[in-house]
PDB file of C-alpha atoms in Angstrom:
ATOM      1  CA  MET X   1       0.000   0.000   0.000  1.00 97.00           C
ATOM      2  CA  LEU X   2       1.394   3.353  -1.050  1.00 98.00           C
ATOM      3  CA  ILE X   3       0.572   6.583   0.776  1.00 98.00           C
ATOM      4  CA  HIS X   4       1.596  10.023  -0.478  1.00 98.00           C
ATOM      5  CA  CYS X   5       1.156  13.013   1.814  1.00 98.00           C
ATOM      6  CA  LEU X   6      -0.220  15.948  -0.194  1.00 98.00           C
ATOM      7  CA  GLY X   7      -0.053  18.558   2.553  1.00 98.00           C
ATOM      8  CA  ALA X   8      -0.451  18.945   6.302  1.00 98.00           C
ATOM      9  CA  ALA X   9      -2.084  22.300   7.084  1.00 98.00           C
ATOM     10  CA  ALA X  10      -5.435  22.789   8.778  1.00 98.00           C
ATOM     11  CA  GLY X  11      -8.124  25.029   7.288  1.00 95.00           C
ATOM     12  CA  GLY X  12      -6.625  28.145   5.743  1.00 95.00           C
ATOM     13  CA  GLY X  13      -3.330  26.548   4.777  1.00 97.00           C
ATOM     14  CA  TYR X  14       0.144  27.686   5.794  1.00 97.00           C
ATOM     15  CA  PRO X  15       0.548  30.579   5.444  1.00 97.00           C
ATOM     16  CA  GLN X  16      -3.096  31.536   5.831  1.00 97.00           C
ATOM     17  CA  TRP X  17      -4.053  34.401   3.518  1.00 96.00           C
ATOM     18  CA  ASN X  18      -5.371  36.706   6.247  1.00 96.00           C
ATOM     19  CA  CYS X  19      -3.030  35.774   9.092  1.00 95.00           C
ATOM     20  CA  ALA X  20      -0.026  37.773  10.268  1.00 95.00           C
ATOM     21  CA  CYS X  21       1.057  35.380  13.030  1.00 93.00           C
ATOM     22  CA  ALA X  22       4.790  34.671  13.412  1.00 92.00           C
ATOM     23  CA  GLY X  23       4.517  31.305  11.679  1.00 94.00           C
ATOM     24  CA  CYS X  24       2.701  32.642   8.630  1.00 96.00           C
ATOM     25  CA  GLY X  25       5.238  35.469   8.398  1.00 95.00           C
ATOM     26  CA  LYS X  26       8.094  32.960   8.292  1.00 94.00           C
ATOM     27  CA  ALA X  27       6.291  30.836   5.708  1.00 95.00           C
ATOM     28  CA  ARG X  28       5.863  33.873   3.454  1.00 96.00           C
ATOM     29  CA  ALA X  29       9.520  34.796   3.846  1.00 95.00           C
ATOM     30  CA  LYS X  30      10.584  31.212   3.086  1.00 93.00           C
ATOM     31  CA  PRO X  31       7.954  29.684   0.745  1.00 93.00           C
ATOM     32  CA  GLU X  32       9.722  26.331   0.895  1.00 92.00           C
ATOM     33  CA  HIS X  33       8.391  26.023   4.462  1.00 91.00           C
ATOM     34  CA  ALA X  34       4.773  26.560   3.395  1.00 96.00           C
ATOM     35  CA  THR X  35       2.420  23.604   3.218  1.00 96.00           C
ATOM     36  CA  ALA X  36      -0.862  22.872   1.484  1.00 97.00           C
ATOM     37  CA  HIS X  37      -4.023  21.675   3.213  1.00 98.00           C
ATOM     38  CA  ALA X  38      -3.898  18.265   4.865  1.00 98.00           C
ATOM     39  CA  GLY X  39      -4.583  15.286   2.657  1.00 98.00           C
ATOM     40  CA  ILE X  40      -3.153  11.998   1.465  1.00 98.00           C
ATOM     41  CA  ALA X  41      -3.392   9.866  -1.671  1.00 98.00           C
ATOM     42  CA  VAL X  42      -3.572   6.083  -1.262  1.00 98.00           C
ATOM     43  CA  SER X  43      -3.087   3.270  -3.755  1.00 98.00           C
ATOM     44  CA  GLY X  44      -2.704  -0.479  -3.684  1.00 97.00           C
ATOM     45  CA  ASP X  45      -1.159  -0.842  -7.127  1.00 95.00           C
ATOM     46  CA  GLY X  46       0.393   2.552  -7.851  1.00 96.00           C
ATOM     47  CA  GLU X  47      -2.027   3.077 -10.735  1.00 96.00           C
ATOM     48  CA  ARG X  48      -5.399   3.949  -9.193  1.00 97.00           C
ATOM     49  CA  TRP X  49      -5.260   6.516  -6.386  1.00 98.00           C
ATOM     50  CA  PHE X  50      -7.807   7.694  -3.836  1.00 98.00           C
ATOM     51  CA  LEU X  51      -7.624  11.172  -2.328  1.00 98.00           C
ATOM     52  CA  PHE X  52      -8.448  11.348   1.362  1.00 98.00           C
ATOM     53  CA  ASN X  53     -10.371  14.606   1.422  1.00 98.00           C
ATOM     54  CA  ALA X  54     -10.630  17.097  -1.432  1.00 98.00           C
ATOM     55  CA  THR X  55      -8.985  20.287  -0.233  1.00 98.00           C
ATOM     56  CA  PRO X  56      -8.996  23.817  -1.676  1.00 97.00           C
ATOM     57  CA  ASP X  57      -5.483  22.947  -2.909  1.00 98.00           C
ATOM     58  CA  ALA X  58      -6.604  19.806  -4.772  1.00 97.00           C
ATOM     59  CA  LEU X  59      -5.502  20.943  -8.236  1.00 97.00           C
ATOM     60  CA  HIS X  60      -2.085  22.075  -6.994  1.00 97.00           C
ATOM     61  CA  GLN X  61      -1.647  18.878  -4.985  1.00 98.00           C
ATOM     62  CA  ILE X  62      -2.403  16.743  -8.037  1.00 98.00           C
ATOM     63  CA  ALA X  63      -0.065  18.826 -10.201  1.00 98.00           C
ATOM     64  CA  ALA X  64       2.747  18.517  -7.640  1.00 98.00           C
ATOM     65  CA  ASP X  65       2.685  14.703  -7.458  1.00 98.00           C
ATOM     66  CA  PRO X  66       3.654  12.894 -10.699  1.00 98.00           C
ATOM     67  CA  VAL X  67       1.767   9.712  -9.769  1.00 98.00           C
ATOM     68  CA  LEU X  68      -1.478  11.727  -9.932  1.00 98.00           C
ATOM     69  CA  HIS X  69      -0.824  13.238 -13.352  1.00 97.00           C
ATOM     70  CA  PRO X  70      -3.292  12.360 -16.136  1.00 96.00           C
ATOM     71  CA  GLY X  71      -2.562   9.971 -19.017  1.00 95.00           C
ATOM     72  CA  PRO X  72      -1.866   8.076 -21.110  1.00 94.00           C
ATOM     73  CA  GLY X  73      -5.286   8.936 -22.577  1.00 94.00           C
ATOM     74  CA  ILE X  74      -5.984  12.630 -23.054  1.00 93.00           C
ATOM     75  CA  ARG X  75      -8.679  12.647 -20.327  1.00 91.00           C
ATOM     76  CA  GLU X  76      -7.516   9.591 -18.402  1.00 93.00           C
ATOM     77  CA  THR X  77      -6.647  10.137 -14.740  1.00 95.00           C
ATOM     78  CA  PRO X  78      -5.253   7.853 -12.023  1.00 97.00           C
ATOM     79  CA  VAL X  79      -7.453   9.647  -9.465  1.00 97.00           C
ATOM     80  CA  ALA X  80     -10.241   7.103  -8.978  1.00 96.00           C
ATOM     81  CA  GLY X  81     -12.095   8.635  -6.063  1.00 97.00           C
ATOM     82  CA  VAL X  82     -12.241  10.689  -2.892  1.00 98.00           C
ATOM     83  CA  VAL X  83     -12.694   9.451   0.679  1.00 98.00           C
ATOM     84  CA  LEU X  84     -14.118  12.077   3.047  1.00 98.00           C
ATOM     85  CA  THR X  85     -13.403  12.190   6.771  1.00 98.00           C
ATOM     86  CA  ASP X  86     -15.990  14.935   7.379  1.00 98.00           C
ATOM     87  CA  ALA X  87     -17.975  17.658   5.608  1.00 97.00           C
ATOM     88  CA  GLU X  88     -15.832  20.676   6.555  1.00 97.00           C
ATOM     89  CA  PHE X  89     -15.113  23.213   3.804  1.00 97.00           C
ATOM     90  CA  ASP X  90     -11.360  22.543   3.868  1.00 97.00           C
ATOM     91  CA  HIS X  91     -12.023  18.864   3.121  1.00 98.00           C
ATOM     92  CA  THR X  92     -14.782  19.189   0.507  1.00 98.00           C
ATOM     93  CA  ILE X  93     -14.337  22.411  -1.504  1.00 97.00           C
ATOM     94  CA  GLY X  94     -11.862  20.573  -3.711  1.00 97.00           C
ATOM     95  CA  LEU X  95     -14.686  18.433  -5.085  1.00 97.00           C
ATOM     96  CA  LEU X  96     -15.761  21.468  -7.103  1.00 96.00           C
ATOM     97  CA  MET X  97     -12.281  21.593  -8.638  1.00 94.00           C
ATOM     98  CA  LEU X  98     -12.586  17.996  -9.854  1.00 94.00           C
ATOM     99  CA  ARG X  99     -15.587  18.706 -12.037  1.00 91.00           C
ATOM    100  CA  GLU X 100     -14.227  18.397 -15.576  1.00 87.00           C
ATOM    101  CA  GLU X 101     -16.314  15.394 -16.653  1.00 74.00           C
ATOM    102  CA  SER X 102     -14.270  12.969 -14.607  1.00 76.00           C
ATOM    103  CA  SER X 103     -15.695   9.691 -13.355  1.00 89.00           C
ATOM    104  CA  LEU X 104     -15.115   9.507  -9.605  1.00 94.00           C
ATOM    105  CA  THR X 105     -16.469   7.728  -6.547  1.00 97.00           C
ATOM    106  CA  VAL X 106     -16.859   9.834  -3.404  1.00 98.00           C
ATOM    107  CA  HIS X 107     -17.122   7.940  -0.111  1.00 98.00           C
ATOM    108  CA  GLY X 108     -18.624   9.561   2.981  1.00 98.00           C
ATOM    109  CA  THR X 109     -20.878   8.894   5.932  1.00 97.00           C
ATOM    110  CA  PHE X 110     -24.616   9.603   5.750  1.00 95.00           C
ATOM    111  CA  PRO X 111     -24.541  13.034   7.472  1.00 94.00           C
ATOM    112  CA  VAL X 112     -21.532  14.102   5.396  1.00 96.00           C
ATOM    113  CA  LEU X 113     -23.259  13.206   2.125  1.00 96.00           C
ATOM    114  CA  GLU X 114     -26.464  14.843   3.338  1.00 93.00           C
ATOM    115  CA  ALA X 115     -24.598  18.046   4.185  1.00 94.00           C
ATOM    116  CA  LEU X 116     -23.199  18.087   0.639  1.00 96.00           C
ATOM    117  CA  ASN X 117     -26.737  17.682  -0.636  1.00 94.00           C
ATOM    118  CA  LEU X 118     -28.708  20.107   1.536  1.00 91.00           C
ATOM    119  CA  TRP X 119     -26.479  22.849   3.015  1.00 92.00           C
ATOM    120  CA  PHE X 120     -23.379  22.946   0.843  1.00 95.00           C
ATOM    121  CA  PRO X 121     -25.013  21.596  -2.338  1.00 95.00           C
ATOM    122  CA  VAL X 122     -21.913  20.194  -3.996  1.00 96.00           C
ATOM    123  CA  ARG X 123     -23.789  17.172  -5.276  1.00 96.00           C
ATOM    124  CA  GLN X 124     -26.323  19.289  -7.137  1.00 95.00           C
ATOM    125  CA  LEU X 125     -23.678  21.675  -8.437  1.00 95.00           C
ATOM    126  CA  LEU X 126     -21.594  18.826  -9.841  1.00 95.00           C
ATOM    127  CA  SER X 127     -24.444  16.804 -11.332  1.00 93.00           C
ATOM    128  CA  ASP X 128     -24.133  18.431 -14.772  1.00 91.00           C
ATOM    129  CA  TYR X 129     -20.331  18.534 -14.784  1.00 93.00           C
ATOM    130  CA  ALA X 130     -18.959  15.168 -13.655  1.00 90.00           C
ATOM    131  CA  ASP X 131     -19.908  11.516 -13.432  1.00 92.00           C
ATOM    132  CA  ILE X 132     -19.700  11.099  -9.672  1.00 94.00           C
ATOM    133  CA  SER X 133     -20.974   8.144  -7.654  1.00 96.00           C
ATOM    134  CA  TRP X 134     -21.777   9.004  -4.045  1.00 97.00           C
ATOM    135  CA  SER X 135     -21.085   6.007  -1.813  1.00 98.00           C
ATOM    136  CA  GLU X 136     -22.239   5.908   1.808  1.00 98.00           C
ATOM    137  CA  VAL X 137     -19.896   4.377   4.373  1.00 98.00           C
ATOM    138  CA  ARG X 138     -20.663   3.375   7.943  1.00 97.00           C
ATOM    139  CA  ALA X 139     -18.372   3.193  10.942  1.00 97.00           C
ATOM    140  CA  GLY X 140     -17.045  -0.320  11.421  1.00 98.00           C
ATOM    141  CA  GLU X 141     -18.001  -1.521   7.939  1.00 98.00           C
ATOM    142  CA  PRO X 142     -15.004  -2.066   5.603  1.00 98.00           C
ATOM    143  CA  VAL X 143     -14.970  -0.830   2.012  1.00 98.00           C
ATOM    144  CA  ASP X 144     -12.614  -2.168  -0.649  1.00 98.00           C
ATOM    145  CA  LEU X 145     -11.152   0.797  -2.496  1.00 97.00           C
ATOM    146  CA  ASP X 146      -9.339  -1.466  -4.950  1.00 95.00           C
ATOM    147  CA  ASP X 147      -8.192  -5.083  -5.110  1.00 95.00           C
ATOM    148  CA  ARG X 148      -5.651  -4.492  -2.386  1.00 97.00           C
ATOM    149  CA  VAL X 149      -6.684  -1.631  -0.074  1.00 98.00           C
ATOM    150  CA  ARG X 150      -9.517  -1.998   2.406  1.00 98.00           C
ATOM    151  CA  ALA X 151     -10.709   1.097   4.283  1.00 98.00           C
ATOM    152  CA  THR X 152     -12.697   0.817   7.499  1.00 98.00           C
ATOM    153  CA  PRO X 153     -14.121   4.079   8.884  1.00 98.00           C
ATOM    154  CA  PHE X 154     -14.299   4.599  12.637  1.00 98.00           C
ATOM    155  CA  LEU X 155     -15.976   7.382  14.579  1.00 97.00           C
ATOM    156  CA  THR X 156     -13.707  10.107  15.936  1.00 97.00           C
ATOM    157  CA  GLY X 157     -16.160  12.937  16.653  1.00 93.00           C
ATOM    158  CA  SER X 158     -19.732  14.137  16.192  1.00 90.00           C
ATOM    159  CA  LYS X 159     -19.212  17.869  15.555  1.00 91.00           C
ATOM    160  CA  ALA X 160     -21.130  19.089  12.529  1.00 92.00           C
ATOM    161  CA  PRO X 161     -19.731  21.890  10.337  1.00 93.00           C
ATOM    162  CA  ARG X 162     -20.869  25.368  11.379  1.00 91.00           C
ATOM    163  CA  TYR X 163     -22.564  25.953   8.013  1.00 92.00           C
ATOM    164  CA  VAL X 164     -25.125  23.242   8.778  1.00 90.00           C
ATOM    165  CA  GLY X 165     -26.746  25.620  11.264  1.00 78.00           C
ATOM    166  CA  ASN X 166     -29.353  24.789  13.892  1.00 69.00           C
ATOM    167  CA  SER X 167     -30.878  21.929  11.971  1.00 68.00           C
ATOM    168  CA  GLN X 168     -32.299  18.749  13.414  1.00 63.00           C
ATOM    169  CA  LEU X 169     -29.517  16.751  11.776  1.00 63.00           C
ATOM    170  CA  ARG X 170     -26.848  18.914  13.418  1.00 64.00           C
ATOM    171  CA  GLU X 171     -28.286  18.358  16.879  1.00 64.00           C
ATOM    172  CA  GLN X 172     -28.487  14.575  16.571  1.00 65.00           C
ATOM    173  CA  PRO X 173     -25.504  12.353  17.424  1.00 65.00           C
ATOM    174  CA  ALA X 174     -24.162  11.266  14.063  1.00 86.00           C
ATOM    175  CA  GLU X 175     -21.087  10.088  12.208  1.00 94.00           C
ATOM    176  CA  TRP X 176     -19.918  13.582  11.317  1.00 95.00           C
ATOM    177  CA  GLU X 177     -16.190  12.889  11.789  1.00 97.00           C
ATOM    178  CA  VAL X 178     -14.405   9.637  11.044  1.00 98.00           C
ATOM    179  CA  GLY X 179     -10.900   8.317  10.682  1.00 98.00           C
ATOM    180  CA  TYR X 180      -9.969   5.429   8.424  1.00 98.00           C
ATOM    181  CA  ARG X 181      -8.081   2.245   9.173  1.00 98.00           C
ATOM    182  CA  LEU X 182      -6.424   1.186   5.925  1.00 98.00           C
ATOM    183  CA  GLU X 183      -5.378  -2.405   5.383  1.00 98.00           C
ATOM    184  CA  ASP X 184      -3.189  -3.848   2.654  1.00 98.00           C
ATOM    185  CA  LYS X 185      -4.907  -7.178   2.066  1.00 97.00           C
ATOM    186  CA  LEU X 186      -1.749  -8.640   0.527  1.00 96.00           C
ATOM    187  CA  THR X 187       0.895  -7.649   3.081  1.00 96.00           C
ATOM    188  CA  GLY X 188      -1.334  -7.191   6.130  1.00 97.00           C
ATOM    189  CA  GLY X 189       0.086  -3.696   6.640  1.00 98.00           C
ATOM    190  CA  ILE X 190      -2.093  -1.206   8.507  1.00 98.00           C
ATOM    191  CA  ALA X 191      -2.204   2.586   8.307  1.00 98.00           C
ATOM    192  CA  VAL X 192      -4.557   4.989  10.087  1.00 98.00           C
ATOM    193  CA  TYR X 193      -5.579   8.423   8.848  1.00 98.00           C
ATOM    194  CA  ALA X 194      -7.323  10.548  11.499  1.00 98.00           C
ATOM    195  CA  PRO X 195      -7.128  14.337  10.916  1.00 98.00           C
ATOM    196  CA  THR X 196      -9.744  15.098  13.580  1.00 97.00           C
ATOM    197  CA  VAL X 197      -9.218  13.602  17.047  1.00 98.00           C
ATOM    198  CA  PRO X 198     -11.171  15.268  19.868  1.00 96.00           C
ATOM    199  CA  ARG X 199     -10.068  12.690  22.464  1.00 96.00           C
ATOM    200  CA  TRP X 200      -7.513   9.914  22.794  1.00 97.00           C
ATOM    201  CA  ASP X 201      -9.658   7.336  24.537  1.00 97.00           C
ATOM    202  CA  GLU X 202      -9.671   3.551  24.687  1.00 97.00           C
ATOM    203  CA  LYS X 203     -11.653   3.255  21.453  1.00 97.00           C
ATOM    204  CA  PHE X 204      -9.197   5.414  19.544  1.00 98.00           C
ATOM    205  CA  GLU X 205      -6.258   3.549  21.070  1.00 98.00           C
ATOM    206  CA  GLN X 206      -7.703   0.298  19.721  1.00 98.00           C
ATOM    207  CA  GLN X 207      -7.676   1.701  16.198  1.00 98.00           C
ATOM    208  CA  VAL X 208      -4.039   2.840  16.269  1.00 98.00           C
ATOM    209  CA  ALA X 209      -2.387   0.325  18.619  1.00 97.00           C
ATOM    210  CA  SER X 210      -1.550  -2.230  15.916  1.00 97.00           C
ATOM    211  CA  ALA X 211      -0.972   0.169  13.010  1.00 98.00           C
ATOM    212  CA  ASP X 212       2.317   0.364  11.118  1.00 98.00           C
ATOM    213  CA  CYS X 213       1.769   4.022  10.221  1.00 98.00           C
ATOM    214  CA  VAL X 214      -0.427   6.621  11.907  1.00 98.00           C
ATOM    215  CA  PHE X 215      -1.406  10.075  10.608  1.00 98.00           C
ATOM    216  CA  VAL X 216      -2.918  11.968  13.559  1.00 98.00           C
ATOM    217  CA  ASP X 217      -4.555  15.335  14.198  1.00 98.00           C
ATOM    218  CA  GLY X 218      -1.911  17.882  15.196  1.00 98.00           C
ATOM    219  CA  THR X 219      -4.063  21.002  14.862  1.00 98.00           C
ATOM    220  CA  PHE X 220      -3.079  22.898  18.008  1.00 98.00           C
ATOM    221  CA  TRP X 221      -0.036  22.902  20.270  1.00 98.00           C
ATOM    222  CA  THR X 222      -2.099  24.015  23.293  1.00 97.00           C
ATOM    223  CA  ASP X 223      -5.816  24.104  23.964  1.00 96.00           C
ATOM    224  CA  ASP X 224      -5.784  27.909  24.368  1.00 96.00           C
ATOM    225  CA  GLU X 225      -3.563  28.554  21.347  1.00 96.00           C
ATOM    226  CA  MET X 226      -6.079  30.694  19.460  1.00 95.00           C
ATOM    227  CA  SER X 227      -6.577  33.133  22.318  1.00 95.00           C
ATOM    228  CA  LYS X 228      -2.861  33.214  23.186  1.00 92.00           C
ATOM    229  CA  THR X 229      -1.902  34.176  19.649  1.00 93.00           C
ATOM    230  CA  GLY X 230      -4.808  36.585  19.224  1.00 93.00           C
ATOM    231  CA  ALA X 231      -6.170  34.534  16.326  1.00 93.00           C
ATOM    232  CA  GLY X 232      -9.528  33.756  17.953  1.00 93.00           C
ATOM    233  CA  ASN X 233     -11.249  32.919  21.200  1.00 93.00           C
ATOM    234  CA  ARG X 234     -12.311  29.286  20.788  1.00 94.00           C
ATOM    235  CA  THR X 235     -10.412  26.470  22.474  1.00 95.00           C
ATOM    236  CA  GLY X 236      -8.962  23.574  20.546  1.00 95.00           C
ATOM    237  CA  ARG X 237     -11.160  21.037  22.292  1.00 95.00           C
ATOM    238  CA  SER X 238     -14.310  23.056  21.581  1.00 93.00           C
ATOM    239  CA  MET X 239     -13.336  22.857  17.904  1.00 94.00           C
ATOM    240  CA  GLY X 240     -12.907  19.086  18.134  1.00 94.00           C
ATOM    241  CA  HIS X 241      -9.120  18.906  18.318  1.00 97.00           C
ATOM    242  CA  LEU X 242      -7.026  17.416  21.119  1.00 98.00           C
ATOM    243  CA  PRO X 243      -3.896  19.544  21.631  1.00 98.00           C
ATOM    244  CA  VAL X 244      -0.441  18.126  20.990  1.00 98.00           C
ATOM    245  CA  SER X 245       1.183  19.173  24.288  1.00 98.00           C
ATOM    246  CA  GLY X 246       0.260  19.231  27.957  1.00 93.00           C
ATOM    247  CA  ASP X 247      -1.431  16.762  30.258  1.00 90.00           C
ATOM    248  CA  GLY X 248      -3.621  14.491  28.189  1.00 93.00           C
ATOM    249  CA  GLY X 249      -2.179  15.835  24.939  1.00 97.00           C
ATOM    250  CA  SER X 250      -1.644  13.565  21.973  1.00 98.00           C
ATOM    251  CA  ALA X 251       2.162  13.693  21.666  1.00 98.00           C
ATOM    252  CA  ARG X 252       3.152  11.258  24.392  1.00 97.00           C
ATOM    253  CA  ALA X 253       0.345   8.858  23.495  1.00 98.00           C
ATOM    254  CA  LEU X 254       1.420   8.955  19.858  1.00 98.00           C
ATOM    255  CA  ALA X 255       5.085   8.493  20.764  1.00 98.00           C
ATOM    256  CA  ALA X 256       4.213   5.411  22.834  1.00 98.00           C
ATOM    257  CA  LEU X 257       2.695   3.581  19.869  1.00 98.00           C
ATOM    258  CA  PRO X 258       4.727   0.773  18.256  1.00 98.00           C
ATOM    259  CA  ALA X 259       4.031   2.149  14.765  1.00 98.00           C
ATOM    260  CA  LYS X 260       7.099   2.589  12.540  1.00 98.00           C
ATOM    261  CA  ARG X 261       5.868   5.943  11.237  1.00 98.00           C
ATOM    262  CA  LYS X 262       3.996   8.473  13.397  1.00 98.00           C
ATOM    263  CA  ILE X 263       3.020  11.635  11.567  1.00 98.00           C
ATOM    264  CA  TYR X 264       1.176  14.786  12.579  1.00 98.00           C
ATOM    265  CA  THR X 265      -1.223  16.258  10.035  1.00 98.00           C
ATOM    266  CA  HIS X 266      -3.964  18.932   9.916  1.00 98.00           C
ATOM    267  CA  ILE X 267      -1.698  21.454  11.699  1.00 98.00           C
ATOM    268  CA  ASN X 268      -3.002  24.969  12.267  1.00 98.00           C
ATOM    269  CA  ASN X 269      -0.962  27.935  11.038  1.00 97.00           C
ATOM    270  CA  THR X 270      -0.574  29.118  14.664  1.00 97.00           C
ATOM    271  CA  ASN X 271       0.995  25.827  15.805  1.00 97.00           C
ATOM    272  CA  PRO X 272       4.763  26.265  16.339  1.00 97.00           C
ATOM    273  CA  ILE X 273       5.552  22.698  15.238  1.00 98.00           C
ATOM    274  CA  LEU X 274       5.238  23.952  11.652  1.00 97.00           C
ATOM    275  CA  ASP X 275       8.331  26.110  12.290  1.00 95.00           C
ATOM    276  CA  GLU X 276      11.372  23.921  11.629  1.00 93.00           C
ATOM    277  CA  GLU X 277      13.498  26.053  13.987  1.00 93.00           C
ATOM    278  CA  SER X 278      11.109  26.059  16.966  1.00 96.00           C
ATOM    279  CA  PRO X 279      11.795  24.216  20.259  1.00 97.00           C
ATOM    280  CA  GLU X 280       8.304  22.729  20.008  1.00 98.00           C
ATOM    281  CA  ARG X 281       9.224  21.160  16.657  1.00 98.00           C
ATOM    282  CA  ARG X 282      12.440  19.729  18.108  1.00 98.00           C
ATOM    283  CA  TRP X 283      10.570  18.330  21.111  1.00 98.00           C
ATOM    284  CA  VAL X 284       8.088  16.511  18.881  1.00 98.00           C
ATOM    285  CA  THR X 285      10.701  15.126  16.513  1.00 98.00           C
ATOM    286  CA  ASP X 286      12.823  13.967  19.467  1.00 98.00           C
ATOM    287  CA  LEU X 287       9.835  11.826  20.436  1.00 98.00           C
ATOM    288  CA  GLY X 288      10.101  10.095  17.057  1.00 98.00           C
ATOM    289  CA  ILE X 289       7.129  11.902  15.529  1.00 98.00           C
ATOM    290  CA  GLU X 290       7.270  13.362  12.017  1.00 98.00           C
ATOM    291  CA  ILE X 291       5.595  16.522  10.781  1.00 98.00           C
ATOM    292  CA  GLY X 292       3.546  15.934   7.664  1.00 98.00           C
ATOM    293  CA  ARG X 293       4.528  17.675   4.437  1.00 96.00           C
ATOM    294  CA  ALA X 294       3.800  17.440   0.750  1.00 96.00           C
ATOM    295  CA  GLY X 295       6.092  14.889  -0.860  1.00 96.00           C
ATOM    296  CA  LEU X 296       6.361  12.605   2.168  1.00 98.00           C
ATOM    297  CA  GLU X 297       5.849   8.987   1.079  1.00 98.00           C
ATOM    298  CA  VAL X 298       5.001   5.882   3.079  1.00 98.00           C
ATOM    299  CA  GLU X 299       4.901   2.246   2.000  1.00 97.00           C
ATOM    300  CA  VAL X 300       3.006  -0.146   4.268  1.00 95.00           C
TER     301      VAL X 300
END
């Protein structure tokens, strides 16, 4: 199973267009340190690839990775589908970019597909542009993406996107946020992709304990990061993201896993681990944890 990291930034990217925080300033001064929105591409045979989330950077991410380039036919593409972890804008806007009469399968849970039908009507908007099959997935039920890769969604959180509003669906417990446990049916290798982790509990530990590679939510360094940096007033946990550091943070739990590769993804522009020269970055890497970036490749 082949996994290509396409980017590692949370919503807004790095640098974020309207942010003057120290990290975004450094990323503008040194564009080589910038990173696109978080996403991965997965393939069992190196020929058909599935994008995990369709970000606002989808076209640039595809252009930057040669394995995703079209051909040999003039409108033939190795991108076979998209697997959604949630219905947030930064994970679904890219679907509109993939509209040029391509034939794709988009996998998502029931509330995610409903959100893209009722509140952010991507499905209706794309109906006259692309041949897209919308495939519902359910937590705990495996889906074969190709002959080799099996993806099993598991619930990580139940926070609906803000654009859904005060609807009945938003208020009901539902599979709004999932991670995926990816299995190579030939080698038995296991990878986990979980860009939204509100808590590291026993259920989540069961999903990652036996994995060979784990991509985990690294959105915020501290729970109060937004208020400390002046970028907002919401806490990380209220936004559905367990912080990296501190008591109960994800870093030490991630470091303790037996996985060969442990990688942070979905990292907010205010998080100092994006700065290669920061002490926070050194602390994380000393624990054996990698920081996601476009171009990073994993074979499981």
